[in-house]
mmCIF file of C-alpha atoms and ligand atoms in Angstrom:
data_model
loop_
_atom_site.group_PDB
_atom_site.id
_atom_site.type_symbol
_atom_site.label_atom_id
_atom_site.label_comp_id
_atom_site.label_asym_id
_atom_site.label_seq_id
_atom_site.Cartn_x
_atom_site.Cartn_y
_atom_site.Cartn_z
ATOM 1 C CA MET A 1 -104.576 157.772 13.754
ATOM 2 C CA GLN A 2 -106.279 158.159 10.374
ATOM 3 C CA LEU A 3 -106.116 161.576 8.744
ATOM 4 C CA SER A 4 -109.882 161.905 8.703
ATOM 5 C CA GLU A 5 -109.949 161.144 12.439
ATOM 6 C CA LYS A 6 -107.830 164.079 13.469
ATOM 7 C CA LYS A 7 -110.615 166.476 14.399
ATOM 8 C CA ALA A 8 -110.100 168.470 17.567
ATOM 9 C CA LEU A 9 -111.819 170.816 19.948
ATOM 10 C CA LEU A 10 -109.331 173.383 21.220
ATOM 11 C CA ILE A 11 -109.352 174.836 24.736
ATOM 12 C CA THR A 12 -107.053 177.825 25.189
ATOM 13 C CA TYR A 13 -106.645 181.297 26.690
ATOM 14 C CA PRO A 14 -108.727 184.230 25.366
ATOM 15 C CA ASN A 15 -105.970 186.130 23.573
ATOM 16 C CA GLU A 16 -104.997 186.224 19.942
ATOM 17 C CA PHE A 17 -101.445 185.009 20.537
ATOM 18 C CA SER A 18 -102.548 181.852 22.399
ATOM 19 C CA ILE A 19 -105.296 181.077 19.900
ATOM 20 C CA THR A 20 -103.103 181.494 16.795
ATOM 21 C CA GLU A 21 -100.177 179.637 18.303
ATOM 22 C CA ALA A 22 -102.229 176.687 19.547
ATOM 23 C CA LYS A 23 -103.999 176.414 16.181
ATOM 24 C CA SER A 24 -100.732 176.582 14.251
ATOM 25 C CA LEU A 25 -99.180 173.912 16.467
ATOM 26 C CA ALA A 26 -102.160 171.587 16.168
ATOM 27 C CA GLU A 27 -102.555 172.128 12.427
ATOM 28 C CA SER A 28 -98.859 171.558 11.836
ATOM 29 C CA ILE A 29 -99.416 167.874 12.569
ATOM 30 C CA GLY A 30 -102.694 167.593 10.766
ATOM 31 C CA TYR A 31 -105.389 168.311 13.333
ATOM 32 C CA SER A 32 -108.310 170.339 12.110
ATOM 33 C CA ILE A 33 -109.832 172.504 14.811
ATOM 34 C CA LEU A 34 -113.623 172.260 14.774
ATOM 35 C CA ASP A 35 -114.149 174.870 17.469
ATOM 36 C CA THR A 36 -112.156 176.862 20.026
ATOM 37 C CA ILE A 37 -113.208 177.410 23.619
ATOM 38 C CA CYS A 38 -111.444 180.280 25.364
ATOM 39 C CA GLN A 39 -111.182 180.520 29.128
ATOM 40 C CA LYS A 40 -109.282 182.957 31.294
ATOM 41 C CA HIS A 41 -108.468 180.265 33.848
ATOM 42 C CA ILE A 42 -107.457 176.862 32.538
ATOM 43 C CA THR A 43 -105.396 175.640 35.472
ATOM 44 C CA LYS A 44 -108.293 174.826 37.809
ATOM 45 C CA SER A 45 -107.716 171.784 39.985
ATOM 46 C CA LYS A 46 -110.277 169.241 38.834
ATOM 47 C CA PHE A 47 -110.722 169.638 35.071
ATOM 48 C CA GLY A 48 -108.343 172.467 34.250
ATOM 49 C CA ILE A 49 -111.455 174.491 33.437
ATOM 50 C CA GLY A 50 -114.319 175.103 35.875
ATOM 51 C CA GLN A 51 -116.959 172.440 36.527
ATOM 52 C CA GLY A 52 -119.739 174.320 34.695
ATOM 53 C CA LYS A 53 -117.529 174.959 31.669
ATOM 54 C CA ALA A 54 -116.480 171.316 31.648
ATOM 55 C CA GLU A 55 -120.138 170.319 31.430
ATOM 56 C CA SER A 56 -120.679 172.623 28.462
ATOM 57 C CA VAL A 57 -117.550 171.221 26.804
ATOM 58 C CA ARG A 58 -119.115 167.800 27.175
ATOM 59 C CA GLU A 59 -122.205 169.009 25.314
ATOM 60 C CA LYS A 60 -120.046 170.563 22.577
ATOM 61 C CA ILE A 61 -118.252 167.240 22.202
ATOM 62 C CA MET A 62 -121.544 165.395 21.752
ATOM 63 C CA GLU A 63 -122.637 167.953 19.180
ATOM 64 C CA LEU A 64 -119.411 168.290 17.126
ATOM 65 C CA LYS A 65 -118.007 164.790 17.661
ATOM 66 C CA PRO A 66 -114.279 165.612 17.483
ATOM 67 C CA ASN A 67 -111.731 162.842 18.112
ATOM 68 C CA VAL A 68 -109.703 164.663 20.747
ATOM 69 C CA ILE A 69 -109.645 167.693 22.999
ATOM 70 C CA ILE A 70 -106.476 169.740 22.645
ATOM 71 C CA PHE A 71 -105.908 171.488 25.954
ATOM 72 C CA ASP A 72 -103.424 174.357 25.582
ATOM 73 C CA GLU A 73 -101.920 174.066 29.058
ATOM 74 C CA VAL A 74 -99.915 171.522 30.990
ATOM 75 C CA LEU A 75 -102.365 169.250 32.805
ATOM 76 C CA LYS A 76 -101.777 167.000 35.772
ATOM 77 C CA PRO A 77 -102.643 163.363 35.110
ATOM 78 C CA SER A 78 -105.646 163.664 37.408
ATOM 79 C CA GLN A 79 -107.009 166.694 35.531
ATOM 80 C CA GLN A 80 -106.436 164.963 32.208
ATOM 81 C CA TYR A 81 -108.207 161.870 33.504
ATOM 82 C CA ASN A 82 -111.165 163.788 34.957
ATOM 83 C CA LEU A 83 -111.832 165.782 31.803
ATOM 84 C CA SER A 84 -111.303 162.780 29.597
ATOM 85 C CA LYS A 85 -113.760 160.722 31.642
ATOM 86 C CA LEU A 86 -116.402 163.434 31.842
ATOM 87 C CA CYS A 87 -116.340 164.048 28.091
ATOM 88 C CA ASN A 88 -115.562 160.476 27.112
ATOM 89 C CA ILE A 89 -112.768 161.535 24.789
ATOM 90 C CA GLU A 90 -108.959 161.601 24.641
ATOM 91 C CA VAL A 91 -107.430 164.790 26.101
ATOM 92 C CA ILE A 92 -104.116 165.960 24.667
ATOM 93 C CA ASP A 93 -102.463 168.584 26.851
ATOM 94 C CA ARG A 94 -99.876 171.107 25.674
ATOM 95 C CA GLU A 95 -96.915 168.925 26.567
ATOM 96 C CA LYS A 96 -98.324 165.907 24.826
ATOM 97 C CA LEU A 97 -99.098 167.996 21.740
ATOM 98 C CA ILE A 98 -95.542 169.311 21.577
ATOM 99 C CA LEU A 99 -94.181 165.791 22.011
ATOM 100 C CA GLU A 100 -96.379 164.618 19.117
ATOM 101 C CA ILE A 101 -94.981 167.418 16.972
ATOM 102 C CA PHE A 102 -91.409 166.499 17.880
ATOM 103 C CA LEU A 103 -92.080 162.860 17.151
ATOM 104 C CA ASN A 104 -93.561 163.765 13.797
ATOM 105 C CA ARG A 105 -90.597 165.958 12.889
ATOM 106 C CA ALA A 106 -87.663 163.978 14.267
ATOM 107 C CA VAL A 107 -85.575 162.904 11.291
ATOM 108 C CA THR A 108 -82.165 161.895 12.552
ATOM 109 C CA ASN A 109 -81.561 159.020 14.975
ATOM 110 C CA GLU A 110 -80.254 161.543 17.414
ATOM 111 C CA SER A 111 -83.431 163.625 17.423
ATOM 112 C CA LYS A 112 -85.601 160.493 17.604
ATOM 113 C CA ILE A 113 -83.741 159.408 20.750
ATOM 114 C CA GLN A 114 -84.023 162.889 22.238
ATOM 115 C CA VAL A 115 -87.778 162.843 21.648
ATOM 116 C CA LYS A 116 -88.124 159.385 23.199
ATOM 117 C CA LEU A 117 -86.207 160.609 26.248
ATOM 118 C CA ALA A 118 -88.543 163.564 26.550
ATOM 119 C CA GLN A 119 -91.530 161.198 26.284
ATOM 120 C CA LEU A 120 -90.154 159.047 29.092
ATOM 121 C CA LYS A 121 -89.830 162.164 31.217
ATOM 122 C CA TYR A 122 -93.453 163.007 30.458
ATOM 123 C CA ASP A 123 -94.488 159.469 31.433
ATOM 124 C CA ILE A 124 -92.450 159.302 34.622
ATOM 125 C CA VAL A 125 -94.047 162.455 36.012
ATOM 126 C CA ARG A 126 -97.443 160.872 35.409
ATOM 127 C CA VAL A 127 -96.551 157.560 37.022
ATOM 128 C CA LYS A 128 -95.103 159.368 40.038
ATOM 129 C CA GLU A 129 -98.307 161.372 40.320
ATOM 130 C CA LYS A 130 -100.256 158.106 40.328
ATOM 131 C CA VAL A 131 -98.089 156.926 43.222
ATOM 132 C CA ARG A 132 -98.660 160.194 45.057
ATOM 133 C CA LEU A 133 -102.429 159.922 44.626
ATOM 134 C CA SER A 134 -102.455 156.292 45.713
ATOM 135 C CA LYS A 135 -100.763 157.320 48.962
ATOM 136 C CA GLY A 136 -103.802 159.448 49.708
ATOM 137 C CA GLY A 137 -102.504 162.672 48.222
ATOM 138 C CA GLY A 138 -105.594 163.170 46.103
ATOM 139 C CA GLU A 139 -109.158 162.079 45.772
ATOM 140 C CA GLU A 140 -109.991 158.473 45.079
ATOM 141 C CA GLN A 141 -110.420 157.607 41.396
ATOM 142 C CA PRO A 142 -111.629 154.118 40.663
ATOM 143 C CA GLY A 143 -110.106 152.599 37.564
ATOM 144 C CA PHE A 144 -107.402 155.205 37.310
ATOM 145 C CA LEU A 145 -105.681 153.894 40.417
ATOM 146 C CA GLY A 146 -106.485 150.305 39.665
ATOM 147 C CA VAL A 147 -102.779 149.586 39.302
ATOM 148 C CA GLY A 148 -101.200 148.810 42.653
ATOM 149 C CA ARG A 149 -98.288 150.562 44.270
ATOM 150 C CA TYR A 150 -95.968 147.660 43.463
ATOM 151 C CA ASN A 151 -96.662 147.816 39.718
ATOM 152 C CA GLU A 152 -95.988 151.520 39.649
ATOM 153 C CA ASP A 153 -92.590 151.073 41.263
ATOM 154 C CA ILE A 154 -91.744 148.560 38.561
ATOM 155 C CA GLU A 155 -93.074 150.965 35.926
ATOM 156 C CA ILE A 156 -90.802 153.715 37.221
ATOM 157 C CA LEU A 157 -87.809 151.370 37.267
ATOM 158 C CA ASN A 158 -88.562 150.292 33.705
ATOM 159 C CA ILE A 159 -88.771 153.859 32.494
ATOM 160 C CA LYS A 160 -85.462 154.683 34.170
ATOM 161 C CA ARG A 161 -83.826 151.647 32.629
ATOM 162 C CA ARG A 162 -85.075 152.566 29.138
ATOM 163 C CA ALA A 163 -83.861 156.123 29.641
ATOM 164 C CA ALA A 164 -80.387 154.880 30.596
ATOM 165 C CA VAL A 165 -80.190 152.724 27.443
ATOM 166 C CA LEU A 166 -81.317 155.648 25.281
ATOM 167 C CA LYS A 167 -78.741 157.967 26.825
ATOM 168 C CA LYS A 168 -75.964 155.560 25.878
ATOM 169 C CA LYS A 169 -77.272 155.361 22.308
ATOM 170 C CA LEU A 170 -77.400 159.123 22.225
ATOM 171 C CA LEU A 171 -73.684 159.431 22.912
ATOM 172 C CA VAL A 172 -72.969 157.204 19.922
ATOM 173 C CA GLU A 173 -75.253 159.269 17.679
ATOM 174 C CA GLU A 174 -73.707 162.547 18.776
ATOM 175 C CA LYS A 175 -70.331 161.333 17.618
ATOM 176 C CA LYS A 176 -71.767 160.382 14.234
ATOM 177 C CA ARG A 177 -73.211 163.844 13.744
ATOM 178 C CA GLU A 178 -69.892 165.485 12.973
ATOM 179 C CA LEU A 179 -69.383 162.928 10.247
ATOM 180 C CA HIS A 180 -72.716 163.690 8.565
ATOM 181 C CA ARG A 181 -72.077 167.384 8.705
ATOM 182 C CA THR A 182 -68.897 167.101 6.693
ATOM 183 C CA GLN A 183 -70.597 164.763 4.216
ATOM 184 C CA ARG A 184 -73.444 167.210 3.760
ATOM 185 C CA SER A 185 -71.174 170.087 2.844
ATOM 186 C CA ASN A 186 -69.787 168.044 -0.027
ATOM 187 C CA GLU A 187 -73.133 167.875 -1.766
ATOM 188 C CA ASN A 188 -73.840 170.615 -4.219
ATOM 189 C CA MET A 189 -77.458 171.536 -3.772
ATOM 190 C CA PRO A 190 -77.765 174.510 -1.409
ATOM 191 C CA LEU A 191 -80.119 174.202 1.532
ATOM 192 C CA ILE A 192 -82.301 177.058 2.765
ATOM 193 C CA SER A 193 -84.055 176.576 6.113
ATOM 194 C CA LEU A 194 -87.002 178.560 7.411
ATOM 195 C CA THR A 195 -87.245 179.123 11.123
ATOM 196 C CA GLY A 196 -89.002 181.432 13.574
ATOM 197 C CA TYR A 197 -91.797 181.247 16.111
ATOM 198 C CA THR A 198 -94.987 179.294 15.541
ATOM 199 C CA SER A 199 -97.459 181.236 13.363
ATOM 200 C CA ALA A 200 -94.815 183.686 12.088
ATOM 201 C CA GLY A 201 -95.750 182.476 8.608
ATOM 202 C CA LYS A 202 -92.991 179.943 7.851
ATOM 203 C CA THR A 203 -95.257 177.427 6.173
ATOM 204 C CA SER A 204 -97.030 180.129 4.154
ATOM 205 C CA LEU A 205 -93.701 181.433 2.866
ATOM 206 C CA PHE A 206 -92.398 177.924 2.253
ATOM 207 C CA ASN A 207 -95.494 177.110 0.190
ATOM 208 C CA LEU A 208 -95.229 180.362 -1.741
ATOM 209 C CA ILE A 209 -91.572 179.848 -2.642
ATOM 210 C CA THR A 210 -91.898 176.185 -3.491
ATOM 211 C CA ASN A 211 -95.100 176.815 -5.450
ATOM 212 C CA GLU A 212 -97.323 174.796 -3.209
ATOM 213 C CA LYS A 213 -100.774 176.099 -4.057
ATOM 214 C CA LYS A 214 -102.714 174.476 -1.236
ATOM 215 C CA GLU A 215 -104.190 176.697 1.465
ATOM 216 C CA THR A 216 -102.502 176.839 4.864
ATOM 217 C CA SER A 217 -105.855 175.965 6.381
ATOM 218 C CA GLN A 218 -105.625 172.672 4.539
ATOM 219 C CA GLN A 219 -102.593 171.739 6.617
ATOM 220 C CA LEU A 220 -104.077 168.291 6.807
ATOM 221 C CA PHE A 221 -102.841 167.658 3.303
ATOM 222 C CA THR A 222 -99.807 169.903 3.055
ATOM 223 C CA THR A 223 -97.712 169.315 6.149
ATOM 224 C CA LEU A 224 -98.050 165.574 6.312
ATOM 225 C CA THR A 225 -96.124 165.376 3.095
ATOM 226 C CA THR A 226 -92.441 166.232 3.183
ATOM 227 C CA TYR A 227 -91.090 169.385 4.815
ATOM 228 C CA THR A 228 -88.310 169.715 2.296
ATOM 229 C CA ARG A 229 -88.959 170.683 -1.319
ATOM 230 C CA ALA A 230 -86.863 171.778 -4.233
ATOM 231 C CA SER A 231 -87.143 175.179 -5.874
ATOM 232 C CA LYS A 232 -84.881 177.354 -8.025
ATOM 233 C CA ILE A 233 -82.575 180.214 -7.075
ATOM 234 C CA ASN A 234 -80.863 181.981 -9.987
ATOM 235 C CA GLY A 235 -81.850 179.091 -12.228
ATOM 236 C CA LYS A 236 -80.126 176.573 -9.994
ATOM 237 C CA LYS A 237 -81.879 173.968 -7.907
ATOM 238 C CA ALA A 238 -82.015 174.612 -4.166
ATOM 239 C CA LEU A 239 -83.687 172.826 -1.305
ATOM 240 C CA PHE A 240 -86.032 174.566 1.109
ATOM 241 C CA THR A 241 -86.878 173.170 4.546
ATOM 242 C CA ASP A 242 -89.799 174.265 6.683
ATOM 243 C CA THR A 243 -88.493 173.632 10.200
ATOM 244 C CA ILE A 244 -90.429 173.020 13.383
ATOM 245 C CA GLY A 245 -89.520 176.543 14.531
ATOM 246 C CA PHE A 246 -89.601 177.954 18.033
ATOM 247 C CA ILE A 247 -92.362 177.168 20.485
ATOM 248 C CA SER A 248 -93.248 179.445 23.375
ATOM 249 C CA LYS A 249 -93.473 178.139 26.962
ATOM 250 C CA LEU A 250 -91.368 175.055 26.300
ATOM 251 C CA PRO A 251 -90.895 172.897 29.414
ATOM 252 C CA PRO A 252 -87.150 172.791 30.236
ATOM 253 C CA TYR A 253 -86.910 169.001 29.930
ATOM 254 C CA MET A 254 -87.959 169.264 26.280
ATOM 255 C CA ILE A 255 -85.235 171.686 25.295
ATOM 256 C CA GLU A 256 -82.731 169.023 24.232
ATOM 257 C CA ALA A 257 -85.327 167.263 22.082
ATOM 258 C CA PHE A 258 -86.303 170.602 20.596
ATOM 259 C CA LYS A 259 -82.729 171.588 19.799
ATOM 260 C CA SER A 260 -82.037 168.288 18.129
ATOM 261 C CA THR A 261 -85.103 168.626 15.899
ATOM 262 C CA LEU A 262 -83.647 172.003 14.966
ATOM 263 C CA SER A 263 -80.201 170.575 14.322
ATOM 264 C CA GLU A 264 -80.987 170.500 10.601
ATOM 265 C CA LEU A 265 -80.264 174.224 10.771
ATOM 266 C CA ASN A 266 -76.618 173.284 11.088
ATOM 267 C CA PHE A 267 -76.712 171.891 7.558
ATOM 268 C CA ALA A 268 -78.295 174.991 6.046
ATOM 269 C CA ASP A 269 -76.461 177.407 3.759
ATOM 270 C CA VAL A 270 -79.005 180.147 4.378
ATOM 271 C CA ILE A 271 -81.418 180.517 7.285
ATOM 272 C CA LEU A 272 -84.541 182.623 6.993
ATOM 273 C CA LEU A 273 -85.575 183.824 10.432
ATOM 274 C CA VAL A 274 -89.258 184.625 9.903
ATOM 275 C CA ILE A 275 -90.831 187.176 12.246
ATOM 276 C CA ASP A 276 -94.492 188.161 12.468
ATOM 277 C CA PHE A 277 -93.968 191.914 12.126
ATOM 278 C CA SER A 278 -97.660 192.634 12.738
ATOM 279 C CA ASP A 279 -97.077 191.625 16.364
ATOM 280 C CA ASP A 280 -96.614 194.377 18.952
ATOM 281 C CA THR A 281 -93.101 195.753 19.262
ATOM 282 C CA VAL A 282 -92.472 194.295 22.721
ATOM 283 C CA SER A 283 -93.318 190.728 21.638
ATOM 284 C CA ILE A 284 -91.300 191.114 18.440
ATOM 285 C CA GLY A 285 -88.324 192.265 20.509
ATOM 286 C CA LYS A 286 -88.621 189.351 22.930
ATOM 287 C CA LYS A 287 -89.038 186.739 20.216
ATOM 288 C CA LEU A 288 -86.220 188.188 18.149
ATOM 289 C CA LYS A 289 -83.872 188.128 21.114
ATOM 290 C CA SER A 290 -84.670 184.579 22.113
ATOM 291 C CA SER A 291 -84.531 183.349 18.473
ATOM 292 C CA LEU A 292 -81.094 184.870 17.991
ATOM 293 C CA GLU A 293 -79.923 183.364 21.287
ATOM 294 C CA THR A 294 -81.107 179.906 20.262
ATOM 295 C CA LEU A 295 -79.452 180.223 16.859
ATOM 296 C CA SER A 296 -76.210 181.288 18.444
ATOM 297 C CA LYS A 297 -76.375 178.315 20.858
ATOM 298 C CA LEU A 298 -76.748 176.112 17.782
ATOM 299 C CA GLU A 299 -73.607 177.839 16.481
ATOM 300 C CA VAL A 300 -75.351 179.218 13.421
ATOM 301 C CA PRO A 301 -73.157 182.017 12.042
ATOM 302 C CA ASN A 302 -74.802 185.423 11.519
ATOM 303 C CA SER A 303 -73.505 185.514 7.970
ATOM 304 C CA LYS A 304 -76.025 182.794 7.034
ATOM 305 C CA LEU A 305 -79.004 184.621 8.471
ATOM 306 C CA ILE A 306 -81.681 186.643 6.680
ATOM 307 C CA LEU A 307 -84.205 188.410 8.880
ATOM 308 C CA VAL A 308 -87.606 188.128 7.191
ATOM 309 C CA LEU A 309 -90.150 190.604 8.540
ATOM 310 C CA ASN A 310 -93.399 188.964 7.494
ATOM 311 C CA LYS A 311 -97.085 190.009 7.424
ATOM 312 C CA ILE A 312 -96.110 193.472 6.254
ATOM 313 C CA ASP A 313 -99.535 193.738 4.594
ATOM 314 C CA LEU A 314 -100.910 194.246 8.120
ATOM 315 C CA VAL A 315 -98.452 197.017 9.009
ATOM 316 C CA LYS A 316 -98.910 200.658 7.948
ATOM 317 C CA PRO A 317 -95.780 202.267 6.398
ATOM 318 C CA THR A 318 -95.394 204.778 9.272
ATOM 319 C CA GLU A 319 -95.878 202.015 11.822
ATOM 320 C CA LEU A 320 -93.181 200.010 10.047
ATOM 321 C CA GLU A 321 -90.706 202.861 10.383
ATOM 322 C CA ASP A 322 -91.507 203.337 14.074
ATOM 323 C CA LYS A 323 -91.146 199.644 14.807
ATOM 324 C CA LEU A 324 -87.814 199.388 12.987
ATOM 325 C CA LYS A 325 -86.526 202.382 14.932
ATOM 326 C CA GLU A 326 -87.741 201.077 18.267
ATOM 327 C CA LEU A 327 -86.205 197.672 17.642
ATOM 328 C CA ASN A 328 -82.993 199.237 16.374
ATOM 329 C CA ILE A 329 -83.219 197.396 13.045
ATOM 330 C CA GLN A 330 -81.557 199.107 10.083
ATOM 331 C CA PRO A 331 -83.819 198.308 7.120
ATOM 332 C CA GLU A 332 -81.142 199.110 4.538
ATOM 333 C CA MET A 333 -79.065 196.228 5.840
ATOM 334 C CA ASN A 334 -78.558 193.529 3.282
ATOM 335 C CA GLN A 335 -79.773 190.765 5.537
ATOM 336 C CA ILE A 336 -83.185 192.237 6.284
ATOM 337 C CA VAL A 337 -86.290 192.190 4.129
ATOM 338 C CA SER A 338 -89.918 192.986 4.854
ATOM 339 C CA ILE A 339 -92.358 190.800 2.974
ATOM 340 C CA SER A 340 -95.889 189.479 2.890
ATOM 341 C CA SER A 341 -96.392 185.776 2.367
ATOM 342 C CA LYS A 342 -100.022 186.580 1.785
ATOM 343 C CA THR A 343 -99.704 189.117 -1.050
ATOM 344 C CA GLY A 344 -96.249 188.043 -2.199
ATOM 345 C CA HIS A 345 -94.878 191.559 -1.604
ATOM 346 C CA ASN A 346 -91.046 191.643 -1.748
ATOM 347 C CA VAL A 347 -90.768 187.874 -2.122
ATOM 348 C CA PRO A 348 -88.724 188.273 -5.360
ATOM 349 C CA LEU A 349 -86.394 190.592 -3.397
ATOM 350 C CA LEU A 350 -86.021 187.918 -0.745
ATOM 351 C CA ILE A 351 -85.146 185.337 -3.407
ATOM 352 C CA GLU A 352 -82.556 187.758 -4.788
ATOM 353 C CA LYS A 353 -81.015 188.166 -1.327
ATOM 354 C CA ILE A 354 -80.857 184.404 -0.898
ATOM 355 C CA GLY A 355 -79.111 184.160 -4.265
ATOM 356 C CA ASN A 356 -76.585 186.823 -3.277
ATOM 357 C CA MET A 357 -75.848 185.117 -0.008
ATOM 358 C CA LEU A 358 -75.337 181.743 -1.693
ATOM 359 C CA ALA A 359 -73.024 183.337 -4.235
ATOM 360 C CA SER A 360 -70.912 185.065 -1.600
ATOM 361 C CA ASN A 361 -70.482 182.090 0.739
HETATM 362 N N1 GDP B 1 -101.952 188.828 6.825
HETATM 363 C C1 GDP B 1 -100.995 187.921 6.713
HETATM 364 N N2 GDP B 1 -101.173 186.689 7.266
HETATM 365 C C2 GDP B 1 -100.187 185.773 7.133
HETATM 366 C C3 GDP B 1 -98.987 186.056 6.419
HETATM 367 N N3 GDP B 1 -98.203 184.954 6.476
HETATM 368 C C4 GDP B 1 -98.881 184.030 7.189
HETATM 369 N N4 GDP B 1 -100.081 184.501 7.579
HETATM 370 C C5 GDP B 1 -101.101 183.810 8.400
HETATM 371 O O1 GDP B 1 -100.540 183.528 9.697
HETATM 372 C C6 GDP B 1 -100.993 182.272 10.181
HETATM 373 C C7 GDP B 1 -99.817 181.365 10.513
HETATM 374 O O2 GDP B 1 -99.121 181.065 9.324
HETATM 375 P P1 GDP B 1 -98.249 179.733 9.127
HETATM 376 O O3 GDP B 1 -97.627 179.824 7.790
HETATM 377 O O4 GDP B 1 -99.038 178.528 9.450
HETATM 378 O O5 GDP B 1 -97.148 179.967 10.274
HETATM 379 P P2 GDP B 1 -96.013 178.974 10.831
HETATM 380 O O6 GDP B 1 -96.536 178.430 12.132
HETATM 381 O O7 GDP B 1 -94.820 179.857 11.064
HETATM 382 O O8 GDP B 1 -95.763 177.929 9.804
HETATM 383 C C8 GDP B 1 -101.899 181.699 9.098
HETATM 384 O O9 GDP B 1 -103.220 181.988 9.448
HETATM 385 C C9 GDP B 1 -101.476 182.462 7.832
HETATM 386 O O10 GDP B 1 -102.512 182.572 6.899
HETATM 387 C C10 GDP B 1 -98.842 187.378 5.827
HETATM 388 O O11 GDP B 1 -97.835 187.733 5.207
HETATM 389 N N5 GDP B 1 -99.880 188.247 6.024
HETATM 390 MG MG1 MG B 2 -95.790 175.851 10.033
#
């Protein structure tokens, strides 16, 4: 798809978290969101959204002329088909969007294979659903069910065969990984990786540190370039990587693909775990816990971790103290720093902490 063609209409839930996350995800691979439609119920049987709403979406599409609808929920093939046909436009559901992101970010052979495996799993569910519908399990859809039963069986067999081949290749790649890891540690330029949940502010911080002046809203131009850039720490060159980060509500079959796209964290000398500290305390606690669990599964040692409490410009000083207390975070700890990627507050302190960590490791 051409850059200029990546205009989307977003359909999501009516809460700030869903809206920000879906936008951040979509923008991270270059979509610009022309408009957002929020609905409390987006799992309705025919179109995901209600019939009346679907009609008004169709009108919006004719008015705004986006190239795709991004639907922030997992859709059944029939729902995807119905909405797509009604609005005469491609519909990308949440799973498909995440797969696109993975595909865009997969660097190593291993992660590319993992992503392809996840894509085959996405496809097989859809083909099986077609079979189910053709057996009379759903309403008749001309065109959609044009392919006969026989062809679908072959399709499923083909997918399974491709998956088996990929799994064998994966074993080979996993063995190679150890080799690369040791090679990497022999190079001299330190690597600093940014991770954290979507919309925590990773890209904003990355741009600030690596002097990228473009706006985050202009993701179209920033993120399609490289995710790794050089900067200086204590006068010495260091590499910074803006990782894919953590995504909420990840379907279990995507976890392997996700972990392998995160495997670059294993090469990092310092990992910045970026947290949106303007979030409510309960969400911060949940995200922090699950981030730390994922990092420990990836065998990232705590000694390489700096906890970056971002968006501090949105948090009142008293509120900050309360939150730290409630979350049992000791702010005087060396590995914690509260910053604002927007105002630049405490960013020099963060750089200093990175320098100290590099010097002590
Ligand atoms: N107020 C405020 N907003 C921020 C800050 N850092 C990031 N943002 C905003 O949060 C949103 C998500 O930021 P982004 O860098 O794309 O997050 P990412 O998904 O982690 O890469 C954007 O709208 C940013 O402008 C901050 O320190 N303060
Ligand atoms: Mg980002």
